[in-house]
Coordinates of C-alpha atoms in Angstrom, one line a residue:
M175 CA 42.5 -32.5 3.1
D176 CA 46.2 -31.3 3.2
S177 CA 46.8 -28.9 5.4
G178 CA 50.5 -28.3 3.9
G179 CA 51.9 -29.0 7.1
H180 CA 50.1 -26.6 9.0
K181 CA 48.2 -27.7 11.6
L182 CA 44.6 -26.2 11.6
P183 CA 41.8 -27.3 14.0
L184 CA 39.3 -29.5 12.7
Q185 CA 36.0 -28.0 11.9
P186 CA 32.9 -29.8 12.7
L187 CA 31.1 -31.5 9.6
F188 CA 27.3 -30.9 9.4
S189 CA 24.9 -32.9 7.8
C190 CA 22.2 -32.3 4.8
P191 CA 19.5 -30.3 6.3
S192 CA 17.2 -32.4 3.6
S193 CA 17.8 -35.3 5.3
R194 CA 17.6 -33.6 8.7
I195 CA 14.4 -32.7 8.1
N196 CA 13.4 -35.8 6.6
F197 CA 14.6 -38.1 9.1
H198 CA 12.9 -35.7 11.6
K199 CA 9.4 -36.4 9.6
R200 CA 10.0 -40.1 9.1
N201 CA 10.1 -40.3 12.9
H202 CA 7.6 -37.8 14.3
I203 CA 5.1 -36.4 11.9
D204 CA 4.7 -38.9 8.8
G205 CA 1.0 -40.9 9.4
H206 CA 0.5 -39.4 12.6
E207 CA -0.1 -35.5 12.5
T208 CA -2.4 -35.2 15.8
Q209 CA 0.0 -32.1 17.0
E210 CA 0.9 -28.4 15.8
F211 CA 4.7 -29.0 16.5
Y212 CA 7.6 -31.0 16.3
P213 CA 10.4 -30.7 18.2
F214 CA 13.6 -31.7 16.5
N215 CA 16.0 -34.2 18.4
C216 CA 18.2 -35.2 15.6
S217 CA 21.8 -33.3 15.8
P218 CA 23.0 -31.0 12.8
H219 CA 26.3 -32.7 13.4
F220 CA 27.0 -34.9 10.7
P221 CA 27.3 -38.4 12.7
S222 CA 30.8 -39.9 13.4
K223 CA 29.2 -43.5 13.3
R224 CA 26.7 -45.3 11.8
T225 CA 25.5 -45.8 15.7
S226 CA 24.4 -41.9 16.8
T227 CA 24.1 -40.8 20.2
D228 CA 20.8 -39.5 19.4
Q229 CA 17.3 -39.5 21.6
E230 CA 16.2 -41.5 18.6
G231 CA 18.9 -44.0 18.7
E232 CA 19.9 -44.1 15.9
S233 CA 21.6 -42.3 12.7
F234 CA 20.1 -41.4 9.6
L235 CA 22.7 -43.0 8.1
D236 CA 21.2 -46.1 9.2
W237 CA 18.0 -45.6 7.2
D238 CA 17.9 -47.6 4.0
N239 CA 16.3 -44.8 1.7
P240 CA 17.8 -43.0 -1.6
Y241 CA 16.9 -39.3 -1.1
I242 CA 18.9 -39.3 2.4
C243 CA 22.4 -37.5 1.6
K244 CA 25.1 -39.4 3.5
L245 CA 27.6 -37.1 2.8
P246 CA 28.4 -33.7 5.1
V247 CA 27.6 -30.6 3.5
V248 CA 30.2 -28.2 2.3
L249 CA 31.1 -25.2 3.5
L250 CA 31.3 -22.0 0.4
F251 CA 32.0 -18.3 0.4
W252 CA 30.6 -16.2 -2.3
C253 CA 33.8 -15.6 -4.3
N254 CA 33.0 -12.4 -6.2
T255 CA 32.3 -8.9 -4.9
E256 CA 29.1 -8.5 -7.0
Q257 CA 25.8 -9.0 -5.4
P258 CA 24.7 -12.7 -6.5
D259 CA 21.0 -13.0 -8.1
P260 CA 18.4 -14.2 -5.6
E261 CA 17.1 -16.6 -8.0
D262 CA 20.3 -18.4 -8.2
F263 CA 19.7 -19.3 -4.6
R264 CA 17.3 -20.7 -2.8
C265 CA 17.8 -22.5 0.5
G266 CA 17.2 -26.1 0.3
A267 CA 15.4 -26.3 3.9
C268 CA 13.4 -23.1 4.1
G269 CA 13.0 -22.1 0.9
R270 CA 13.8 -18.4 1.0
P271 CA 16.2 -16.9 -1.5
T272 CA 17.7 -14.9 1.8
L273 CA 21.3 -14.4 0.7
S274 CA 24.8 -14.1 3.0
A275 CA 28.1 -14.0 2.5
T276 CA 28.7 -17.5 3.3
Y277 CA 26.6 -21.3 2.7
Y278 CA 26.2 -24.6 2.4
A279 CA 26.0 -26.9 -0.7
C280 CA 25.6 -30.4 -0.5
L281 CA 27.4 -32.9 -3.0
I282 CA 24.4 -35.2 -3.4
C283 CA 21.4 -33.4 -3.6
E284 CA 23.1 -30.6 -5.2
K285 CA 20.9 -28.3 -3.3
M286 CA 22.4 -24.9 -1.3
F287 CA 21.1 -24.2 1.9
H288 CA 21.2 -21.2 4.7
K289 CA 24.6 -21.8 7.0
E290 CA 21.7 -20.7 9.8
C291 CA 20.0 -23.8 8.7
V292 CA 22.5 -26.0 8.5
E293 CA 24.0 -25.3 11.8
S294 CA 20.7 -24.7 14.0
P295 CA 21.4 -26.3 17.2
F296 CA 18.4 -28.2 19.0
E297 CA 17.7 -25.1 21.7
I298 CA 18.6 -21.6 21.7
I299 CA 18.5 -18.7 24.2
H300 CA 17.5 -15.7 21.8
P301 CA 19.1 -12.1 23.4
S302 CA 15.0 -10.5 22.6
H303 CA 13.3 -13.5 24.6
P304 CA 15.9 -13.9 27.5
F305 CA 12.9 -16.1 29.8
H306 CA 12.2 -19.1 27.5
S307 CA 14.4 -21.0 25.5
L308 CA 13.4 -21.5 21.7
R309 CA 13.4 -25.1 20.4
L310 CA 14.4 -26.0 16.7
T311 CA 10.4 -27.3 15.5
S312 CA 8.7 -28.2 12.4
S313 CA 4.6 -27.8 12.1
P314 CA 2.5 -29.6 9.4
Q315 CA 1.0 -26.1 9.0
S316 CA 2.9 -23.1 7.9
Q317 CA 3.8 -20.7 10.7
N318 CA 4.7 -16.7 10.6
C319 CA 8.0 -15.3 11.5
I320 CA 7.5 -12.4 13.9
C321 CA 11.1 -10.9 12.7
C322 CA 11.0 -11.4 8.6
H323 CA 7.3 -12.2 8.5
H324 CA 7.6 -15.2 5.8
Y325 CA 6.0 -18.8 6.6
F326 CA 7.7 -21.6 7.3
N327 CA 6.6 -25.0 8.2
D328 CA 9.9 -27.5 7.5
I329 CA 12.3 -26.2 10.1
F330 CA 12.0 -23.0 12.6
Y331 CA 12.1 -22.1 16.1
H332 CA 9.3 -22.3 18.7
C333 CA 8.5 -21.1 22.3
S334 CA 5.8 -22.9 23.2
T335 CA 4.9 -20.7 26.5
C336 CA 4.8 -17.2 24.3
K337 CA 3.5 -18.7 21.1
L338 CA 6.6 -17.5 19.4
I339 CA 8.0 -18.9 16.0
M340 CA 11.5 -17.3 14.3
H341 CA 12.8 -18.2 11.4
P342 CA 16.7 -19.8 11.6
I343 CA 18.5 -17.0 10.1
C344 CA 16.3 -14.3 12.5
A345 CA 16.9 -16.4 15.5
M346 CA 20.8 -17.0 15.0
R347 CA 21.5 -13.3 13.8
S348 CA 23.9 -11.8 16.2
I349 CA 21.9 -8.6 18.1
P350 CA 25.1 -5.8 19.1
F351 CA 24.9 -5.0 23.3
A352 CA 25.8 -1.3 22.5
V353 CA 25.8 0.7 19.5
D354 CA 26.6 4.2 18.5
H355 CA 23.8 5.3 15.9
P356 CA 24.3 9.5 16.1
K357 CA 21.3 10.1 13.1
S358 CA 18.8 8.2 15.9
H359 CA 20.2 9.3 19.4
S360 CA 22.8 12.0 19.7
H361 CA 24.3 9.3 23.1
P362 CA 25.0 5.4 22.7
L363 CA 22.3 3.0 23.0
T364 CA 22.2 0.2 24.7
F365 CA 20.3 -3.3 24.5
Y366 CA 17.5 -3.8 26.5
P367 CA 16.3 -7.2 26.5
A368 CA 12.7 -7.0 28.7
Q369 CA 11.3 -4.6 25.4
A370 CA 8.0 -5.3 25.8
S371 CA 7.1 -3.0 28.4
L372 CA 9.1 -0.1 26.4
V373 CA 7.6 2.1 23.6
C374 CA 9.7 3.5 21.0
H375 CA 10.2 7.1 20.7
F376 CA 10.0 6.9 17.0
C377 CA 7.1 4.8 15.9
A378 CA 5.1 5.1 19.7
S379 CA 4.4 1.7 19.7
I380 CA 5.3 -1.4 21.5
K381 CA 7.1 -4.2 19.6
K382 CA 7.2 -7.4 21.9
F383 CA 10.1 -9.5 19.7
D384 CA 11.8 -6.5 18.1
P385 CA 15.1 -5.6 19.8
T386 CA 15.0 -2.6 21.5
Y387 CA 17.8 0.0 22.4
I388 CA 17.9 2.5 25.6
C389 CA 19.6 5.4 26.2
I390 CA 19.4 6.0 30.3
Q391 CA 20.5 9.3 30.2
C392 CA 17.9 10.8 28.4
V393 CA 15.1 8.3 29.4
F394 CA 15.0 7.4 25.5
A395 CA 14.1 4.1 23.6
I396 CA 13.4 2.9 19.5
H397 CA 13.3 -0.2 18.0
K398 CA 16.4 -2.0 16.2
D399 CA 14.2 -1.4 12.8
C400 CA 13.3 2.4 13.6
R401 CA 17.0 3.3 13.8
G402 CA 18.3 5.4 10.8
F403 CA 14.5 7.1 10.4
P404 CA 14.8 9.8 7.9
H405 CA 14.4 13.2 9.8
V406 CA 13.0 15.1 6.3
I407 CA 10.8 13.7 3.9
R408 CA 7.6 14.6 1.6
I409 CA 4.4 12.5 1.8
S410 CA 1.7 12.4 -0.7
R411 CA -0.5 13.8 2.2
H412 CA 0.4 17.1 2.4
H413 CA 1.9 19.9 0.1
H414 CA 4.9 20.7 2.2
R415 CA 7.8 19.1 3.7
I416 CA 7.8 17.5 7.2
S417 CA 10.6 17.0 9.6
F418 CA 10.8 14.4 12.5
T419 CA 10.8 16.8 16.2
S420 CA 11.1 14.5 19.1
S421 CA 8.7 16.8 21.2
L422 CA 5.5 17.9 20.5
L423 CA 3.8 21.2 21.5
S424 CA 1.0 20.7 24.0
G425 CA -2.8 20.3 23.0
T426 CA -5.0 17.6 21.3
F427 CA -3.9 16.7 17.4
S428 CA -4.8 14.3 14.8
C429 CA -2.6 12.7 12.2
G430 CA -2.9 13.8 8.8
V431 CA -2.2 10.7 7.5
C432 CA -4.9 8.2 10.0
R433 CA -6.8 10.9 11.6
E434 CA -6.1 9.6 15.0
Q435 CA -4.8 11.4 17.8
V436 CA -1.2 11.9 18.0
D437 CA 0.4 11.1 21.7
N438 CA 2.3 14.0 22.6
N439 CA 5.0 12.5 24.5
Y440 CA 6.5 11.0 21.5
G441 CA 8.1 11.8 18.6
A442 CA 6.3 12.6 15.0
Y443 CA 6.8 14.5 11.5
A444 CA 5.7 18.1 11.8
C445 CA 5.1 20.9 9.1
N446 CA 7.4 24.0 9.6
K447 CA 4.8 26.1 7.6
C448 CA 1.6 25.1 8.7
D449 CA 0.5 25.3 12.2
G450 CA -0.8 22.1 14.1
Y451 CA -0.3 19.5 11.1
F452 CA 1.5 16.6 12.6
V453 CA 1.3 13.0 11.3
H454 CA 2.5 9.9 13.0
S455 CA 5.9 8.3 12.5
K456 CA 4.1 4.9 11.2
C457 CA 1.7 6.7 8.9
A458 CA 4.4 9.1 7.9
I459 CA 6.9 6.3 6.4
D460 CA 4.4 3.9 5.3
P461 CA 5.2 3.6 1.4
K462 CA 1.7 4.3 0.4
V463 CA 2.0 7.7 1.3
W464 CA 6.4 8.6 1.1
D465 CA 8.5 7.7 -1.6
G466 CA 11.6 6.6 0.5
K467 CA 13.2 9.7 -0.3
E468 CA 15.4 11.4 2.6
L469 CA 15.6 15.0 1.8
E470 CA 17.9 16.5 4.8
G471 CA 20.6 18.5 3.1
V472 CA 18.3 18.3 0.0
P473 CA 17.4 22.0 -1.5
E474 CA 13.4 22.7 -1.3
E475 CA 14.2 23.5 -4.6
N476 CA 15.3 20.7 -6.0
D477 CA 12.4 19.0 -4.7
K478 CA 10.1 20.9 -6.6
I479 CA 7.9 19.3 -9.9
D480 CA 7.0 20.8 -12.7
D481 CA 3.4 22.1 -12.0
G482 CA 3.3 25.4 -13.8
E483 CA 1.3 26.1 -16.9
P484 CA 1.3 23.1 -19.6
F485 CA 1.1 25.7 -22.7
K486 CA 2.9 28.1 -24.0
R487 CA 1.0 32.1 -24.2
I488 CA 1.0 33.0 -27.7
A489 CA -0.9 36.3 -26.9
D490 CA -3.4 38.1 -24.8
G491 CA -6.1 35.3 -24.6
I492 CA -4.2 33.1 -26.6
I493 CA -2.3 29.8 -26.0
L494 CA -1.0 27.0 -27.8
H495 CA -1.3 23.4 -25.5
P496 CA 0.7 20.8 -26.0
F497 CA -1.8 18.5 -26.8
H498 CA -3.3 20.1 -29.4
S499 CA -1.5 21.4 -32.2
H500 CA -3.6 25.0 -33.1
H501 CA -3.9 28.1 -31.2
L502 CA -6.7 27.7 -28.9
Q503 CA -8.5 31.3 -27.9
L504 CA -10.2 32.3 -24.4
E505 CA -13.9 32.7 -25.0
I506 CA -16.8 33.1 -22.4
F507 CA -19.8 30.9 -22.1
R508 CA -23.1 32.2 -23.7
A509 CA -25.4 29.2 -24.7
Y510 CA -25.0 25.6 -23.6
D511 CA -24.5 23.0 -26.5
E512 CA -25.3 19.3 -25.4
N513 CA -23.2 18.2 -28.3
T514 CA -20.0 20.2 -27.0
Y515 CA -17.4 18.7 -25.1
C516 CA -14.6 19.5 -23.3
R517 CA -11.5 17.2 -24.8
G518 CA -9.8 17.3 -21.0
C519 CA -12.7 16.2 -18.8
A520 CA -15.3 14.6 -21.2
L521 CA -17.4 16.8 -19.7
P522 CA -19.9 19.8 -21.5
I523 CA -19.1 23.4 -21.3
Y524 CA -21.5 24.5 -18.4
E525 CA -20.5 28.2 -17.4
G526 CA -17.9 30.1 -16.9
Q527 CA -14.5 30.7 -19.6
F528 CA -13.2 28.1 -22.1
Y529 CA -10.3 27.7 -24.8
S530 CA -11.8 27.3 -27.8
C531 CA -10.0 26.3 -30.9
M532 CA -9.4 28.9 -33.7
E533 CA -9.3 26.1 -36.3
C534 CA -11.3 23.5 -35.6
D535 CA -13.7 22.0 -32.7
F536 CA -11.4 21.3 -30.5
I537 CA -12.3 22.8 -26.8
L538 CA -11.1 23.0 -23.1
H539 CA -13.0 24.2 -19.9
E540 CA -10.5 27.1 -18.5
S541 CA -9.4 24.4 -15.6
C542 CA -8.6 21.5 -17.7
A543 CA -6.4 23.6 -20.2
N544 CA -4.6 25.2 -16.6
A545 CA -3.9 21.6 -15.5
P546 CA -0.1 21.0 -14.4
C547 CA 1.8 18.8 -16.8
M548 CA 2.9 17.2 -13.1
K549 CA 1.2 17.2 -9.9
R550 CA 0.8 15.3 -6.3
H551 CA -1.8 13.5 -5.4
P552 CA -2.6 12.3 -1.8
L553 CA -3.5 8.4 -3.4
H554 CA 0.2 7.9 -5.1
P555 CA 3.7 8.7 -3.4
Y556 CA 4.9 9.7 -6.7
P557 CA 4.4 13.0 -9.3
L558 CA 1.9 12.1 -11.7
T559 CA 2.1 13.1 -15.3
L560 CA 0.1 14.5 -17.5
L561 CA -0.8 12.8 -20.4
N562 CA -3.7 12.6 -22.8
T563 CA -5.8 9.7 -25.0
A564 CA -5.7 11.0 -27.9
S565 CA -1.7 11.8 -28.2
P566 CA 0.1 8.4 -30.0
G567 CA 2.6 6.3 -27.9
E568 CA 0.9 7.3 -24.7
E569 CA 0.6 4.1 -22.4
S570 CA -2.4 1.9 -22.7
V571 CA -4.8 3.2 -20.2
S572 CA -8.5 1.8 -20.3
Q573 CA -9.5 2.6 -16.8
C574 CA -9.1 5.3 -13.8
T575 CA -7.8 3.8 -10.9
A576 CA -10.4 5.4 -9.0
C577 CA -13.5 5.3 -10.5
R578 CA -13.2 2.8 -12.9
R579 CA -14.7 5.2 -15.5
L580 CA -13.8 4.5 -19.1
V581 CA -10.4 7.1 -19.3
V582 CA -10.9 9.7 -21.9
G583 CA -8.8 12.9 -22.6
F584 CA -6.5 14.3 -20.2
Y585 CA -5.0 12.2 -17.2
Y586 CA -2.4 11.5 -14.9
F587 CA -0.5 8.8 -14.5
H588 CA 2.6 6.9 -13.0
Y589 CA 4.2 3.6 -13.2
L590 CA 6.6 2.1 -11.4
D591 CA 9.1 -0.4 -13.2
K592 CA 10.0 -2.0 -9.4
H593 CA 6.8 -3.0 -8.5
H594 CA 5.0 -3.3 -11.5
E595 CA 2.5 -0.9 -10.3
R596 CA 0.8 1.9 -12.2
I597 CA -1.9 4.2 -11.4
A598 CA -4.2 6.5 -13.6
L599 CA -6.4 9.4 -12.4
D600 CA -8.4 11.5 -14.9
L601 CA -9.3 15.0 -14.3
R602 CA -12.4 14.4 -12.4
C603 CA -11.0 12.5 -9.8
A604 CA -7.2 13.9 -9.6
S605 CA -9.1 17.2 -8.5
I606 CA -10.3 15.4 -5.6
I607 CA -7.9 16.3 -2.8
E608 CA -7.7 16.6 1.3
P609 CA -9.9 18.1 2.8
F610 CA -12.5 17.3 0.3
E611 CA -15.3 19.7 0.6
F612 CA -18.5 17.6 -1.1
H613 CA -21.7 19.4 -2.0
G614 CA -23.8 17.1 -0.3
H615 CA -22.3 16.6 3.3
K616 CA -21.2 19.1 6.3
H617 CA -18.3 18.0 7.0
P618 CA -15.0 17.7 5.5
L619 CA -13.8 14.5 3.4
Y620 CA -10.7 12.5 3.6
L621 CA -9.1 9.2 1.9
P622 CA -10.0 6.3 4.5
W623 CA -6.5 4.8 6.0
E624 CA -6.4 0.8 6.1
D625 CA -9.5 -0.3 7.5
S626 CA -10.7 2.4 9.0
N627 CA -14.4 2.5 7.2
K628 CA -17.2 1.6 8.9
V629 CA -19.5 2.1 6.3
T630 CA -19.6 -0.5 3.4
H631 CA -21.3 1.0 0.8
C632 CA -21.3 4.6 -1.1
Q633 CA -24.2 6.6 0.6
I634 CA -25.1 8.1 -2.7
C635 CA -24.7 5.2 -5.2
K636 CA -25.4 2.6 -2.7
E637 CA -22.9 0.0 -4.1
D638 CA -20.7 -1.9 -1.9
F639 CA -17.2 -1.1 -1.5
D640 CA -15.0 -4.2 -2.5
M641 CA -11.0 -4.2 -1.6
D642 CA -10.1 -2.3 -4.6
S643 CA -12.7 0.4 -4.2
L644 CA -11.4 3.6 -3.7
E645 CA -13.5 6.0 -1.4
V646 CA -13.2 9.3 1.1
N647 CA -15.3 9.4 4.5
C648 CA -16.0 11.7 6.9
M649 CA -14.2 11.4 10.3
E650 CA -17.1 13.1 12.1
C651 CA -19.7 10.9 10.8
D652 CA -20.5 7.6 9.5
Y653 CA -20.4 9.3 5.7
T654 CA -18.6 7.5 2.6
I655 CA -18.9 7.9 -0.8
C656 CA -16.7 6.4 -3.6
F657 CA -14.6 8.3 -6.3
H658 CA -16.9 7.7 -9.0
C659 CA -20.1 10.0 -7.1
A660 CA -17.3 12.1 -5.4
S661 CA -16.0 12.8 -8.8
L662 CA -19.6 13.9 -10.4
P663 CA -20.1 17.6 -11.1
E664 CA -22.4 19.0 -8.8
K665 CA -24.3 20.8 -10.7
V666 CA -25.2 20.0 -14.8
R667 CA -27.2 21.6 -17.4
Y668 CA -30.0 20.3 -19.5
K669 CA -31.0 21.0 -22.9
H670 CA -34.6 21.5 -22.0
D671 CA -34.0 23.4 -18.7
S672 CA -32.7 27.0 -18.3
H673 CA -31.7 26.1 -14.7
F674 CA -28.8 24.3 -13.4
L675 CA -29.6 20.6 -12.2
M676 CA -28.1 19.5 -8.6
I677 CA -27.3 16.1 -8.1
C678 CA -28.8 14.3 -5.3
D679 CA -29.6 10.1 -4.8
G680 CA -32.6 8.9 -5.6
K681 CA -33.8 8.7 -2.0
E682 CA -33.5 12.7 -1.2
A683 CA -35.8 13.0 -4.6
S684 CA -38.4 10.2 -4.4
D685 CA -40.7 11.6 -1.9
K686 CA -43.1 11.8 -4.8
P687 CA -43.0 9.8 -8.1
Y688 CA -40.5 11.3 -10.8
W689 CA -39.8 10.3 -13.9
C690 CA -36.3 10.5 -15.8
E691 CA -36.9 12.7 -18.8
I692 CA -34.4 10.8 -21.0
C693 CA -35.1 7.2 -20.7
E694 CA -38.5 7.9 -19.2
G695 CA -38.1 5.2 -16.2
K696 CA -38.8 5.7 -12.9
I697 CA -37.1 7.6 -10.0
E698 CA -37.2 4.5 -7.6
V699 CA -37.1 5.0 -3.7
V700 CA -33.7 3.9 -3.1
K701 CA -34.0 1.6 0.2
E702 CA -30.9 1.7 2.5
K703 CA -29.1 -2.3 2.6
A704 CA -31.0 -5.0 4.7
N705 CA -28.9 -5.6 8.3
S706 CA -26.8 -8.9 8.4
G707 CA -29.7 -10.6 10.3
D708 CA -32.2 -9.8 8.2
K709 CA -33.6 -13.4 6.6
K710 CA -35.6 -12.3 3.5
K711 CA -33.3 -13.0 0.3
K712 CA -31.7 -9.8 -0.8
R713 CA -32.0 -9.3 -4.5
L714 CA -29.1 -8.6 -6.4
P715 CA -28.7 -5.0 -7.7
T716 CA -29.3 -4.9 -11.7
N717 CA -27.9 -2.5 -14.0
R718 CA -31.2 -0.3 -13.8
D719 CA -31.3 -0.2 -10.3
K720 CA -27.5 1.3 -10.5
K721 CA -28.6 3.9 -12.6
E722 CA -31.6 5.3 -10.7
R723 CA -29.4 5.5 -7.7
K724 CA -27.9 9.1 -8.7
I725 CA -30.3 11.9 -10.2
Y726 CA -30.2 15.2 -11.5
K727 CA -33.4 17.5 -10.1
C728 CA -34.3 20.7 -11.0
N729 CA -36.8 22.3 -8.3
D730 CA -37.9 25.1 -10.2
C731 CA -39.3 22.8 -13.4
C732 CA -39.6 19.5 -11.5
T733 CA -37.2 18.3 -14.3
T734 CA -35.3 14.9 -13.2
L735 CA -32.7 12.8 -15.0
H736 CA -31.0 9.9 -14.1
A737 CA -26.9 10.8 -13.7
E738 CA -26.1 8.1 -15.8
C739 CA -28.7 9.2 -18.8
L740 CA -26.9 12.3 -18.7
L741 CA -23.2 11.9 -18.1
G742 CA -23.2 8.4 -18.6
Q743 CA -22.0 6.4 -22.2
T744 CA -23.8 9.1 -24.3
F745 CA -20.7 11.6 -23.7
T746 CA -18.2 9.3 -23.9
S747 CA -19.4 8.1 -26.9
N748 CA -19.6 11.6 -28.8
L749 CA -16.3 12.3 -27.1
L750 CA -14.5 9.8 -29.0
K751 CA -16.1 10.4 -32.2
Q752 CA -15.3 13.2 -32.4

């Protein structure tokens, strides 16, 4: 290359990583995969002659193989200020689309490579792991990087003593010795290599290989990834904003999300309006409950949602609801009619006040008519919008996310274009918030966090929970119920009984024989599930078994009804016809 008369230092030439990996596999792995890890011995530098000084005693230039690139790779730069599309770049060595300002390209195989994957030496010392060296290695099985948590097998760094795996980009990324991060701490912070013995004052945990910074003056430590944490946020599990505090009051407090104890010696998020409400920092910024917005400096009125009355008041007791074209008049319940259903929650009118259309048969419970246009719910970090299945042009929703019932009537909805996720909650499931006071249990119920729930089936319907099941559980005893059972009404009416019927499971009502007055089927005894060590063959539950597990009962008249017979497909079908 003509340097124009200027004497520039010669830059080292690097081999194509694909050739390096293939050459390494031929000499060490192919045909005898008896080990888990195979350290590299071939240099990243392009050999200056065919006979190499590599430990193999030969160069890949001597290998007569059409898939070996025998020209050095070319260093390139992104030539514009626009962020390149990840789909336009995928490293030919590690397979990751991680972008950087510089990269290499091979003119033979026409692949592009991370700069770190090209220049990776045999051995390095990582600042966060100074006691053992890391060897460039490959493996027949995919290995998980401790930093980025992606899986690799062709090229990565490995510590055989600590069983540590790092991607070349993570391993060769520079770590500043001193940083000034006023949002995280008021004093400059210094890198501390032996971070395995330090607890982060933000997340209250030890991350063995996450670079840790300390302030000796304040006896303060924080992980590199914890720096820049938000100070004021809103989470779905609480109705007020919460703020980070570095010091907690004396006493014993439980986290408002995971319900585990909060360590008073480390930071946490607290509510300034509710005494004793704290949340672990890790729990508070989890994407399952936080929308990712920092609210420090944002006026609280700017963060409010439209949770007021969804209708227009025409006169005293007369409203115009956006989901109906006629005026609705407030009335008081007089007589139970099993064929009349609320168009909001799809349940009959049992008692209390309701709104009735002045021109047609459209009716709404007073509570359903007052359902706000937007609301926050513990199941989702973003505000949900009230929609109606009868309105044209609304999102096509067939099933409630929580209870998996057919969505009929009003429901709350939110769609995330970025992650292609959506949530739909019918009015009954949307009314379940924390703490949830369930009529069949003496303690309040909460949404479980991660896999903290020990019970594997619902205490009411005895259905097993799977990965997609949503439930509420008790923090004081092993009591868990699914959203389907939790959202059933506590008491109902039946046309042939003048009293309210109360919900219970088959086990509670089977001390003597009963029959359902609708299907005339027997109320069967619901037996607890057999232990895993039971050698008897388990019978798979049938649809009838599931139906018989939830019943409504009138103790005065000895009336018993399967819940599914009274509230199952019948009322949904009738509502769809109306």
